[in-house]
Coordinates of C-alpha atoms and ligand atoms in Angstrom, one line a residue:
M1 CA 90.1 -103.1 -59.0
Q2 CA 89.2 -104.8 -55.8
P3 CA 86.3 -107.4 -55.9
T4 CA 83.4 -106.5 -53.8
P5 CA 83.2 -108.1 -50.4
E6 CA 80.0 -110.2 -50.8
T7 CA 80.4 -113.8 -51.6
G8 CA 77.9 -114.4 -54.3
T9 CA 74.3 -115.4 -54.2
W10 CA 72.4 -118.6 -54.9
K11 CA 71.2 -116.8 -58.1
D12 CA 74.7 -117.4 -59.5
Y13 CA 73.9 -121.1 -59.6
G14 CA 70.8 -120.3 -61.5
R15 CA 72.9 -118.6 -64.1
V16 CA 74.9 -121.7 -64.5
G17 CA 71.7 -123.3 -65.8
I18 CA 72.1 -121.3 -69.0
Y19 CA 75.3 -123.2 -69.6
L20 CA 73.6 -126.5 -68.8
R21 CA 70.8 -126.0 -71.3
P22 CA 72.5 -127.4 -74.3
Y23 CA 73.3 -130.6 -72.4
R24 CA 70.0 -131.1 -70.7
Y25 CA 69.0 -134.4 -72.5
R26 CA 72.4 -136.0 -71.9
L27 CA 72.2 -134.8 -68.3
A28 CA 68.7 -136.3 -67.9
F29 CA 70.1 -139.7 -69.0
V30 CA 72.9 -139.5 -66.5
V31 CA 70.5 -138.6 -63.7
L32 CA 68.3 -141.6 -64.6
V33 CA 71.2 -144.0 -64.6
S34 CA 72.4 -142.6 -61.4
L35 CA 69.0 -142.8 -59.7
F36 CA 68.8 -146.4 -60.7
A37 CA 72.3 -147.2 -59.3
T38 CA 71.3 -145.4 -56.1
A39 CA 68.1 -147.5 -55.8
L40 CA 70.2 -150.7 -56.2
G41 CA 72.5 -149.4 -53.4
L42 CA 69.4 -148.8 -51.2
A43 CA 68.3 -152.4 -51.6
Q44 CA 71.5 -153.9 -50.1
P45 CA 70.7 -153.6 -46.4
Y46 CA 67.3 -155.0 -47.0
F47 CA 68.9 -158.1 -48.5
S48 CA 70.8 -158.5 -45.3
K49 CA 67.6 -158.6 -43.3
L50 CA 66.2 -161.3 -45.7
L51 CA 69.5 -163.1 -45.3
I52 CA 69.3 -163.3 -41.6
D53 CA 65.5 -163.6 -41.0
R54 CA 64.6 -165.9 -44.0
A55 CA 67.8 -167.8 -44.7
L56 CA 70.1 -168.0 -41.7
L57 CA 67.5 -168.2 -38.8
R58 CA 65.4 -170.8 -40.8
K59 CA 68.4 -172.6 -42.2
D60 CA 66.9 -172.3 -45.7
W61 CA 69.5 -173.1 -48.5
V62 CA 67.4 -172.0 -51.4
W63 CA 66.8 -168.6 -49.9
L64 CA 70.4 -168.3 -48.9
C65 CA 71.6 -168.9 -52.5
W66 CA 69.0 -166.5 -54.0
V67 CA 69.7 -163.7 -51.6
A68 CA 73.5 -164.0 -51.9
G69 CA 73.1 -164.1 -55.7
F70 CA 70.9 -161.0 -55.7
M71 CA 73.2 -159.1 -53.4
F72 CA 76.2 -159.9 -55.6
G73 CA 74.4 -159.1 -58.9
S74 CA 72.9 -155.9 -57.7
A75 CA 76.2 -154.7 -56.2
I76 CA 78.0 -155.3 -59.5
L77 CA 75.3 -153.7 -61.6
G78 CA 75.1 -150.7 -59.3
F79 CA 78.9 -150.3 -59.5
L80 CA 78.9 -150.4 -63.3
L81 CA 76.0 -147.9 -63.5
N82 CA 77.8 -145.6 -61.2
I83 CA 80.9 -145.6 -63.3
L84 CA 78.8 -145.0 -66.4
A85 CA 77.0 -142.1 -64.8
S86 CA 80.1 -140.4 -63.4
Y87 CA 82.0 -140.8 -66.6
Q88 CA 79.2 -139.2 -68.7
Y89 CA 78.7 -136.6 -66.0
V90 CA 82.4 -135.5 -66.0
R91 CA 82.3 -135.3 -69.8
I92 CA 79.2 -133.0 -69.7
S93 CA 80.5 -130.8 -67.0
A94 CA 83.9 -130.5 -68.8
A95 CA 82.1 -129.4 -72.0
M96 CA 79.9 -127.0 -70.1
L97 CA 82.9 -125.4 -68.3
F98 CA 84.7 -125.1 -71.6
D99 CA 81.8 -123.1 -72.9
M100 CA 81.9 -120.9 -69.8
R101 CA 85.7 -120.4 -70.0
L102 CA 85.5 -119.7 -73.7
E103 CA 82.9 -117.0 -73.1
L104 CA 85.0 -115.4 -70.4
F105 CA 88.1 -115.6 -72.6
R106 CA 86.3 -114.0 -75.6
H107 CA 84.7 -111.4 -73.3
L108 CA 88.1 -110.5 -71.9
E109 CA 89.6 -110.3 -75.4
S110 CA 86.9 -107.8 -76.4
M111 CA 87.6 -105.4 -73.6
S112 CA 89.0 -102.0 -74.3
P113 CA 92.5 -100.7 -73.3
R114 CA 90.7 -98.7 -70.6
F115 CA 89.5 -101.9 -68.9
F116 CA 93.0 -103.4 -68.9
A117 CA 94.5 -100.2 -67.6
K118 CA 92.2 -100.6 -64.6
W119 CA 92.3 -104.4 -63.8
R120 CA 95.2 -106.3 -62.6
L121 CA 96.4 -108.8 -65.1
G122 CA 97.2 -111.4 -62.5
D123 CA 93.7 -111.1 -61.1
L124 CA 92.2 -111.7 -64.5
V125 CA 94.4 -114.7 -65.2
S126 CA 93.4 -116.1 -61.8
R127 CA 89.7 -115.7 -62.6
L128 CA 90.1 -117.3 -66.0
N129 CA 92.3 -120.2 -64.6
N130 CA 91.6 -120.8 -60.9
D131 CA 88.0 -119.7 -60.5
I132 CA 86.8 -121.6 -63.5
G133 CA 89.0 -124.5 -62.4
E134 CA 87.3 -124.4 -59.0
V135 CA 83.8 -124.4 -60.5
Q136 CA 84.8 -127.3 -62.7
R137 CA 86.3 -129.3 -59.8
V138 CA 83.2 -128.7 -57.7
S139 CA 80.7 -129.4 -60.4
A140 CA 82.6 -132.5 -61.6
D141 CA 82.7 -133.8 -58.0
S142 CA 79.6 -132.6 -56.5
L143 CA 76.4 -132.2 -58.4
L144 CA 75.8 -135.8 -59.3
S145 CA 76.9 -136.8 -55.8
I146 CA 74.4 -134.4 -54.3
L147 CA 71.6 -135.9 -56.3
S148 CA 72.5 -139.5 -55.4
N149 CA 73.1 -138.7 -51.8
V150 CA 69.8 -136.9 -51.4
V151 CA 67.9 -139.8 -53.0
F152 CA 69.9 -142.2 -50.8
L153 CA 69.2 -140.1 -47.7
F154 CA 65.4 -140.0 -48.3
G155 CA 65.3 -143.6 -49.5
S156 CA 67.2 -144.8 -46.4
A157 CA 65.0 -142.6 -44.1
G158 CA 61.8 -144.1 -45.7
L159 CA 63.1 -147.7 -45.3
M160 CA 64.2 -147.0 -41.7
W161 CA 60.8 -145.7 -40.9
W162 CA 59.2 -148.8 -42.4
L163 CA 61.5 -151.1 -40.4
S164 CA 60.9 -149.4 -37.1
P165 CA 59.4 -145.9 -36.6
R166 CA 60.6 -145.7 -33.0
L167 CA 64.2 -146.5 -33.9
F168 CA 64.0 -144.1 -36.8
L169 CA 62.9 -141.2 -34.6
L170 CA 65.7 -141.9 -32.1
S171 CA 68.3 -142.0 -34.9
V172 CA 67.3 -138.6 -36.4
L173 CA 67.0 -136.9 -33.0
F174 CA 70.5 -135.6 -33.3
V175 CA 70.4 -134.5 -36.9
P176 CA 69.0 -130.9 -36.3
L177 CA 71.7 -130.2 -33.8
S178 CA 74.5 -131.2 -36.2
L179 CA 72.9 -129.2 -39.0
W180 CA 72.7 -126.2 -36.7
T181 CA 76.5 -126.4 -35.9
F182 CA 77.2 -126.9 -39.5
Q183 CA 75.2 -123.8 -40.5
R184 CA 77.3 -121.7 -38.1
Y185 CA 80.5 -122.6 -39.8
Q186 CA 79.2 -122.2 -43.3
K187 CA 79.1 -118.4 -43.3
R188 CA 82.6 -118.1 -41.9
L189 CA 83.9 -120.5 -44.5
M190 CA 82.4 -118.5 -47.3
S191 CA 84.0 -115.3 -46.3
Q192 CA 87.3 -117.0 -45.7
T193 CA 87.2 -118.5 -49.1
Q194 CA 86.6 -115.2 -50.7
T195 CA 89.5 -113.7 -48.9
L196 CA 91.7 -116.7 -49.9
R197 CA 90.8 -116.1 -53.6
E198 CA 91.7 -112.5 -53.3
R199 CA 95.0 -113.2 -51.6
S200 CA 95.8 -115.8 -54.3
A201 CA 95.0 -113.3 -57.1
D202 CA 97.2 -110.8 -55.2
L203 CA 100.1 -113.3 -55.4
G204 CA 99.4 -114.0 -59.1
S205 CA 99.3 -110.3 -59.8
F206 CA 102.5 -109.7 -57.9
F207 CA 104.3 -112.4 -60.0
V208 CA 102.9 -111.1 -63.3
E209 CA 103.9 -107.5 -62.5
T210 CA 107.4 -108.3 -61.2
L211 CA 108.2 -110.8 -64.0
I212 CA 107.1 -108.4 -66.7
G213 CA 109.0 -105.7 -64.8
T214 CA 112.2 -107.6 -64.2
R215 CA 114.3 -105.0 -66.0
L216 CA 112.9 -102.2 -63.8
V217 CA 113.4 -104.4 -60.6
A218 CA 117.0 -105.1 -61.6
T219 CA 118.0 -101.5 -62.6
S220 CA 116.3 -100.1 -59.5
N221 CA 118.1 -102.5 -57.2
A222 CA 114.6 -103.4 -55.9
L223 CA 114.9 -107.1 -55.5
D224 CA 115.1 -107.0 -51.7
H225 CA 112.1 -104.7 -51.6
E226 CA 110.1 -106.9 -53.9
T227 CA 111.2 -110.0 -51.8
E228 CA 109.7 -108.2 -48.8
R229 CA 106.5 -107.5 -50.7
F230 CA 106.3 -111.1 -51.8
R231 CA 106.9 -112.3 -48.2
F232 CA 104.1 -110.0 -47.0
R233 CA 101.6 -111.2 -49.6
N234 CA 102.6 -114.8 -49.0
N235 CA 102.1 -114.6 -45.3
A236 CA 98.7 -113.1 -45.7
F237 CA 97.8 -115.9 -48.1
V238 CA 99.1 -118.7 -45.7
E239 CA 97.4 -117.1 -42.7
T240 CA 94.0 -117.1 -44.5
L241 CA 94.7 -120.7 -45.8
L242 CA 95.3 -121.9 -42.2
R243 CA 92.2 -120.2 -40.9
L244 CA 90.1 -121.7 -43.7
Q245 CA 91.6 -125.1 -43.0
L246 CA 90.7 -124.9 -39.4
T247 CA 87.1 -123.9 -40.2
S248 CA 86.7 -126.7 -42.7
F249 CA 88.1 -129.2 -40.2
L250 CA 85.7 -128.1 -37.5
M251 CA 82.9 -128.0 -40.0
G252 CA 83.5 -131.6 -41.0
A253 CA 84.3 -133.0 -37.5
M254 CA 81.7 -131.5 -35.2
P255 CA 78.5 -132.5 -36.8
G256 CA 80.1 -135.9 -37.6
S257 CA 80.8 -136.5 -33.9
I258 CA 77.3 -135.5 -32.9
L259 CA 75.9 -138.0 -35.4
T260 CA 78.1 -140.8 -34.3
A261 CA 76.7 -140.4 -30.7
S262 CA 73.3 -141.2 -32.1
S263 CA 74.6 -144.6 -33.4
A264 CA 75.3 -145.6 -29.8
A265 CA 71.8 -144.6 -28.7
V266 CA 70.2 -146.7 -31.6
F267 CA 72.3 -149.7 -30.5
L268 CA 71.1 -149.5 -26.9
Y269 CA 67.5 -149.0 -27.7
G270 CA 67.5 -151.5 -30.6
G271 CA 69.1 -154.1 -28.4
W272 CA 66.4 -153.6 -25.8
L273 CA 63.7 -153.9 -28.5
I274 CA 65.1 -157.3 -29.5
F275 CA 65.3 -158.5 -25.9
E276 CA 61.6 -157.6 -25.6
D277 CA 60.9 -159.5 -28.9
R278 CA 59.5 -156.3 -30.5
I279 CA 61.8 -156.5 -33.6
T280 CA 63.9 -159.3 -35.2
I281 CA 67.7 -159.5 -35.2
G282 CA 67.5 -159.1 -39.0
T283 CA 65.5 -155.9 -38.6
L284 CA 68.1 -154.4 -36.3
V285 CA 71.0 -155.4 -38.6
A286 CA 69.3 -153.9 -41.6
F287 CA 68.4 -150.8 -39.6
M288 CA 71.9 -150.3 -38.4
A289 CA 73.2 -150.7 -42.0
Y290 CA 70.8 -148.0 -43.1
H291 CA 71.7 -145.9 -40.1
A292 CA 75.4 -146.2 -40.8
R293 CA 74.8 -145.2 -44.4
L294 CA 72.6 -142.4 -43.3
L295 CA 75.6 -140.7 -41.7
S296 CA 77.7 -140.9 -44.8
P297 CA 75.3 -139.0 -47.1
I298 CA 74.6 -136.4 -44.4
Q299 CA 78.3 -135.9 -44.0
T300 CA 78.9 -135.9 -47.7
L301 CA 76.2 -133.4 -48.3
M302 CA 77.6 -131.1 -45.6
G303 CA 81.1 -131.4 -47.2
L304 CA 79.6 -130.7 -50.6
S305 CA 77.8 -127.7 -49.2
S306 CA 81.1 -126.2 -48.3
S307 CA 82.5 -127.0 -51.7
L308 CA 79.5 -125.4 -53.3
A309 CA 80.0 -122.3 -51.1
A310 CA 83.6 -122.1 -52.4
A311 CA 82.4 -122.5 -56.0
R312 CA 79.8 -119.8 -55.4
V313 CA 82.6 -117.4 -54.5
S314 CA 84.4 -118.3 -57.8
L315 CA 81.2 -118.0 -59.8
K316 CA 80.7 -114.5 -58.5
R317 CA 84.2 -113.6 -59.5
I318 CA 83.6 -115.0 -63.0
F319 CA 80.2 -113.3 -63.4
E320 CA 81.7 -110.0 -62.1
I321 CA 83.8 -109.9 -65.3
L322 CA 81.1 -111.2 -67.6
D323 CA 78.7 -108.6 -66.2
T324 CA 81.2 -105.8 -67.1
P325 CA 79.9 -104.9 -70.5
P326 CA 82.6 -104.4 -73.2
E327 CA 82.8 -100.8 -74.1
I328 CA 83.2 -101.7 -77.8
A329 CA 80.6 -103.9 -79.2
E330 CA 79.2 -104.5 -82.7
K331 CA 75.6 -103.3 -83.1
P332 CA 73.1 -105.9 -84.3
G333 CA 72.7 -105.4 -88.1
A334 CA 76.0 -103.6 -88.4
L335 CA 76.9 -102.5 -91.9
P336 CA 79.5 -104.1 -94.0
L337 CA 82.5 -102.1 -95.3
D338 CA 84.4 -102.7 -98.5
R339 CA 87.5 -100.6 -99.6
I340 CA 87.3 -97.1 -98.2
A341 CA 86.3 -94.7 -101.0
S342 CA 86.3 -91.2 -99.7
G343 CA 88.1 -91.1 -96.3
L344 CA 88.0 -90.9 -92.6
R345 CA 86.7 -88.0 -90.6
F346 CA 86.5 -86.8 -87.0
H347 CA 83.5 -84.6 -86.2
N348 CA 83.8 -82.6 -83.0
V349 CA 85.1 -85.6 -81.1
C350 CA 85.3 -85.4 -77.3
L351 CA 86.8 -88.1 -75.1
R352 CA 87.8 -88.2 -71.5
H353 CA 89.1 -91.0 -69.4
D354 CA 88.7 -90.4 -65.7
R355 CA 90.4 -87.0 -65.7
E356 CA 90.1 -83.9 -67.7
P357 CA 89.1 -84.4 -71.4
V358 CA 91.9 -85.7 -73.6
L359 CA 90.2 -84.7 -76.8
D360 CA 87.8 -81.8 -76.7
G361 CA 86.0 -81.0 -79.9
V362 CA 88.5 -82.4 -82.4
S363 CA 87.5 -82.3 -86.1
F364 CA 89.6 -83.1 -89.1
E365 CA 89.5 -85.2 -92.3
V366 CA 91.8 -87.7 -93.8
P367 CA 90.9 -87.9 -97.5
V368 CA 91.5 -91.2 -99.3
G369 CA 95.0 -91.4 -100.7
A370 CA 96.4 -88.8 -98.3
F371 CA 99.7 -89.2 -96.6
C372 CA 98.8 -87.6 -93.4
V373 CA 101.0 -86.9 -90.4
I374 CA 99.7 -86.2 -86.9
L375 CA 102.0 -84.1 -84.8
G376 CA 101.6 -83.1 -81.2
S377 CA 103.4 -83.0 -77.9
S378 CA 103.5 -86.1 -75.6
G379 CA 100.2 -86.8 -74.0
A380 CA 98.3 -84.6 -76.4
G381 CA 96.1 -87.4 -77.4
K382 CA 97.6 -88.7 -80.7
S383 CA 97.5 -92.5 -79.8
T384 CA 94.0 -91.8 -78.5
I385 CA 93.0 -90.6 -81.9
A386 CA 94.5 -93.7 -83.5
N387 CA 92.6 -95.9 -81.0
L388 CA 89.3 -94.2 -81.9
M389 CA 89.9 -94.9 -85.6
V390 CA 90.0 -98.7 -85.1
R391 CA 87.5 -98.6 -82.3
L392 CA 89.8 -99.7 -79.5
L393 CA 87.9 -96.7 -77.8
D394 CA 84.6 -95.0 -78.6
V395 CA 84.0 -91.3 -78.5
D396 CA 82.1 -89.7 -75.6
S397 CA 80.5 -87.3 -78.0
G398 CA 80.9 -86.4 -81.6
R399 CA 81.5 -88.9 -84.4
V400 CA 84.2 -90.7 -86.2
T401 CA 83.1 -91.6 -89.7
V402 CA 84.4 -93.8 -92.5
D403 CA 83.0 -92.8 -95.9
G404 CA 80.4 -90.8 -94.0
I405 CA 79.2 -93.8 -91.9
D406 CA 79.7 -93.7 -88.1
V407 CA 82.4 -96.4 -87.2
R408 CA 80.0 -97.6 -84.5
D409 CA 77.5 -98.7 -87.2
L410 CA 80.1 -100.7 -89.1
R411 CA 81.0 -104.4 -88.7
L412 CA 84.0 -104.5 -86.4
A413 CA 85.9 -107.1 -88.4
D414 CA 85.4 -105.1 -91.6
L415 CA 86.6 -101.8 -90.0
R416 CA 89.6 -103.5 -88.6
R417 CA 90.4 -105.1 -91.9
E418 CA 90.3 -101.8 -93.8
V419 CA 91.8 -99.6 -91.1
V420 CA 94.9 -101.1 -89.6
L421 CA 96.8 -99.7 -86.6
I422 CA 100.4 -100.5 -85.9
D423 CA 101.0 -99.6 -82.3
Q424 CA 103.5 -97.3 -80.8
D425 CA 104.8 -100.2 -78.7
P426 CA 104.0 -103.2 -80.9
Y427 CA 103.5 -106.6 -79.4
L428 CA 105.3 -109.5 -80.8
L429 CA 104.4 -113.1 -80.1
N430 CA 107.0 -115.7 -79.0
A431 CA 107.1 -117.1 -82.5
T432 CA 109.3 -116.8 -85.6
I433 CA 109.6 -113.5 -87.4
A434 CA 107.7 -114.9 -90.3
E435 CA 104.8 -116.0 -88.0
N436 CA 104.8 -112.6 -86.4
V437 CA 104.5 -110.8 -89.7
A438 CA 101.8 -113.2 -90.9
Y439 CA 99.8 -113.2 -87.6
P440 CA 96.8 -111.3 -89.0
N441 CA 97.0 -113.2 -92.4
P442 CA 97.8 -116.8 -91.4
K443 CA 97.4 -117.9 -95.0
A444 CA 100.0 -115.5 -96.4
G445 CA 102.6 -117.1 -98.7
R446 CA 106.3 -116.9 -97.9
L447 CA 107.0 -114.6 -100.8
D448 CA 104.4 -112.1 -99.6
I449 CA 105.8 -112.2 -96.1
E450 CA 109.3 -111.6 -97.4
R451 CA 108.2 -108.8 -99.7
A452 CA 106.4 -107.0 -96.8
G453 CA 109.6 -107.5 -94.7
S454 CA 111.7 -106.0 -97.4
E455 CA 109.4 -103.0 -97.7
A456 CA 109.6 -102.5 -93.9
G457 CA 113.4 -102.4 -94.1
L458 CA 114.0 -105.8 -92.6
D459 CA 116.5 -107.1 -95.3
E460 CA 119.6 -106.2 -93.5
L461 CA 118.4 -107.8 -90.2
I462 CA 117.2 -111.0 -91.9
A463 CA 120.5 -111.4 -93.7
R464 CA 122.3 -111.2 -90.3
L465 CA 120.1 -113.8 -88.5
P466 CA 121.2 -117.4 -88.7
H467 CA 117.7 -118.7 -89.4
G468 CA 116.4 -115.6 -91.3
Y469 CA 112.6 -115.3 -91.1
D470 CA 112.5 -118.5 -89.0
T471 CA 114.4 -116.9 -86.1
K472 CA 112.3 -116.7 -82.9
A473 CA 111.4 -113.3 -81.7
G474 CA 111.6 -114.3 -78.1
E475 CA 108.9 -113.7 -75.4
R476 CA 107.1 -110.5 -76.3
G477 CA 109.8 -110.0 -79.0
L478 CA 112.4 -109.4 -76.3
A479 CA 115.1 -111.3 -78.3
L480 CA 115.0 -108.3 -80.8
S481 CA 115.8 -104.7 -80.5
A482 CA 113.1 -102.0 -80.2
G483 CA 113.8 -100.8 -83.8
E484 CA 113.6 -104.4 -85.1
R485 CA 110.3 -105.0 -83.4
Q486 CA 109.0 -101.8 -84.9
R487 CA 110.0 -102.9 -88.4
I488 CA 108.4 -106.4 -88.0
A489 CA 105.2 -104.7 -86.9
L490 CA 105.4 -102.4 -89.9
A491 CA 105.8 -105.5 -92.2
R492 CA 102.7 -107.0 -90.4
G493 CA 100.7 -103.9 -91.4
L494 CA 102.0 -103.7 -94.9
L495 CA 101.2 -107.4 -95.6
R496 CA 97.5 -106.6 -94.8
K497 CA 97.2 -104.0 -97.5
P498 CA 94.4 -102.1 -95.8
S499 CA 92.6 -99.0 -97.1
V500 CA 94.0 -96.9 -94.3
L501 CA 97.3 -97.7 -92.5
I502 CA 97.9 -95.9 -89.2
L503 CA 101.4 -96.0 -87.9
D504 CA 101.9 -94.8 -84.4
E505 CA 105.5 -93.6 -84.1
P506 CA 106.8 -96.2 -86.5
T507 CA 110.3 -94.9 -86.7
S508 CA 110.8 -93.6 -83.2
A509 CA 113.4 -96.3 -82.4
L510 CA 115.3 -96.1 -85.8
D511 CA 118.5 -94.3 -86.5
P512 CA 118.3 -91.6 -89.2
A513 CA 119.8 -93.9 -91.9
T514 CA 117.4 -96.8 -91.3
E515 CA 114.6 -94.3 -91.0
A516 CA 115.5 -92.9 -94.4
V517 CA 115.4 -96.4 -96.0
V518 CA 112.0 -97.2 -94.4
V519 CA 110.5 -93.8 -95.4
H520 CA 111.8 -94.3 -98.9
H521 CA 110.1 -97.7 -99.1
L522 CA 106.9 -96.5 -97.5
R523 CA 106.5 -93.7 -100.0
K524 CA 106.9 -96.2 -102.8
V525 CA 104.7 -99.1 -101.5
L526 CA 102.1 -97.0 -99.9
D527 CA 101.4 -94.9 -103.0
G528 CA 97.7 -95.0 -103.3
T529 CA 97.1 -96.2 -99.7
T530 CA 95.8 -93.8 -97.2
V531 CA 98.4 -93.4 -94.5
V532 CA 98.2 -91.8 -91.1
I533 CA 101.5 -91.5 -89.4
I534 CA 101.8 -90.3 -85.8
T535 CA 105.3 -88.9 -85.3
H536 CA 107.7 -86.4 -83.7
R537 CA 110.1 -86.9 -86.6
P538 CA 110.5 -84.0 -89.1
A539 CA 111.7 -86.5 -91.8
L540 CA 108.2 -87.9 -92.0
A541 CA 106.4 -84.6 -91.7
E542 CA 108.3 -83.4 -94.8
I543 CA 106.8 -85.9 -97.1
A544 CA 103.2 -85.5 -95.8
S545 CA 100.4 -84.2 -97.9
H546 CA 98.4 -83.3 -94.8
V547 CA 99.6 -82.3 -91.4
I548 CA 97.3 -82.5 -88.4
T549 CA 98.5 -80.8 -85.3
V550 CA 97.0 -81.9 -82.0
T551 CA 97.6 -79.0 -79.6
A552 CA 97.5 -78.7 -75.8
G553 CA 94.2 -76.9 -76.4
K554 CA 92.8 -80.3 -77.5
T555 CA 91.9 -79.1 -81.0
A556 CA 93.3 -80.1 -84.3
T557 CA 94.5 -77.9 -87.0
V558 CA 94.9 -79.3 -90.5
T559 CA 97.5 -78.0 -92.9
V560 CA 97.4 -79.2 -96.5
A561 CA 100.9 -79.3 -97.9
Ligands
ATP1 N1 93.3 -95.6 -69.6 C1 93.6 -94.3 -69.4 N2 93.1 -93.7 -68.3 C2 93.3 -92.4 -68.0 N3 94.0 -91.6 -68.8 C3 94.5 -92.1 -69.9 C4 94.3 -93.4 -70.3 N4 95.0 -93.7 -71.4 C5 95.6 -92.5 -71.8 N5 95.3 -91.5 -70.8 C6 95.7 -90.1 -70.9 O1 95.3 -89.6 -72.1 C7 96.2 -88.6 -72.6 C8 96.5 -88.9 -74.1 O2 97.2 -90.1 -74.2 P1 97.8 -90.5 -75.6 O3 98.4 -91.9 -75.4 O4 96.8 -90.4 -76.6 O5 99.0 -89.5 -75.8 P2 100.0 -89.3 -77.1 O6 99.6 -88.0 -77.7 O7 99.9 -90.5 -77.9 O8 101.4 -89.2 -76.3 P3 102.8 -89.8 -76.8 O9 103.3 -88.9 -77.8 O10 103.6 -89.7 -75.5 O11 102.6 -91.2 -77.2 C9 97.4 -88.7 -71.7 O12 97.4 -87.6 -70.9 C10 97.2 -90.0 -70.9 O13 97.7 -89.8 -69.6
MG2 MG1 101.2 -92.1 -78.2

């Protein structure tokens, strides 16, 4: 899915306020400290006026010592307060950004398989990593700095006016011109930032896709082709980066140069005012100090404004995900579910993705204690049925009920504790076999893990492995064979002892002999458990008490053996 071309709105900053709320008191403290430090900074040039006019020109030792002491003391105090404020501020912003990243992470984890079929993984990772990182960087660097710079700017302007209104008017004459040039670059910068983010997500997606697909790339002799695709994407990225760099440079340099010109004008006019005895030397020195400092907050604020623009783009990309509601959500006041007593039922269930319906009026029942087999040709909708049973998908119409209660009214965690699905293509973590088996039950004891492994037909494999259950499964379980991965996933399901165990093609990768061992064990250990097995294998169909056939006509017929 491609992000929409707009670059976010100021409203997105408003939404950040929700994340700031829990930290408002600590933030208020930081702001106060920072304001105080800024006020101390503002006093510095005024001290130099006193130094010249009161102490130096009158050769007054006492004044000299006092002013020098004050200058030193206030500079040190301001410095310490600034450190305190920045340190606290970074802590708060890090905590806040953690909350935001956590929400995004939890949100993504709750999305349905449909969502992940649509979105590019690399793009999602880039939003979770880079975009939140960008918001964190900008908020850590910028917000406090904006505040102190704004205060500094207005404070300096006020003091300059007080020192000499005419000089002040001259010195700000150029400000509107530089703001206007700045404004012109701002828009361009925003859209270039957006493009850069997209290009970077493009590169990320490319890597994720081709690294997961290395086997396909190798066996298709596609490395040269992929290298070309990489080069093309990289060039597009670099080109946008260079354009963005140029815009940022112009944006920083142009208004700065215009403002520097005003310094020269102030010197000329200020010098003339001194010659005419209209102001003192101390006044011009203090004024020039304020004026020099006036440039820096204006320039900083302009720079910050471009950082903020970049962060706005990132915020938009973050909120775009957060605003995509999860298809599967628990209702408020959802009902608890204990062991399943009567069974699982499909009532006239219809489901379509974005094409023709996959399931069109499917009804059947899996009574408790049944050993039920679902048969059907490839693409008939068998895995879809399994997904509906554990609410990885929800029906478009009709109902799926457990003990007569619609699954959408049940607590999700309860449903997924009592109805467990072992996937057709199970996912293993890069951890030991024992950790993989115990993933849903982290507190399981070693004996239970080994028993479940044994029931899933793992004994022979474990005996062969040098570290037994402590052998690593490799990234996504790739250090094991497909049949071995299936049996580990089966052990994972058996360890959970659910009311209903759904196995999606659990033996598709097993040889007939290993399959016979597994089936033998399954019959024994699953006696009393409700089992739903999706399979193309006759060996499993033979031992079933109920056979559900999903036909191309999208209806299910149930045969009781
Ligand atoms: N996210 C999706 N978007 C669009 N169509 C989908 C999506 N997921 C599945 N389908 C389609 O739904 C249909 C049923 O898929 P399902 O995985 O349930 O089939 P199956 O019966 O399990 O097949 P197999 O025996 O090959 O595993 C297929 O035609 C598939 O192309
Ligand atoms: Mg399937």
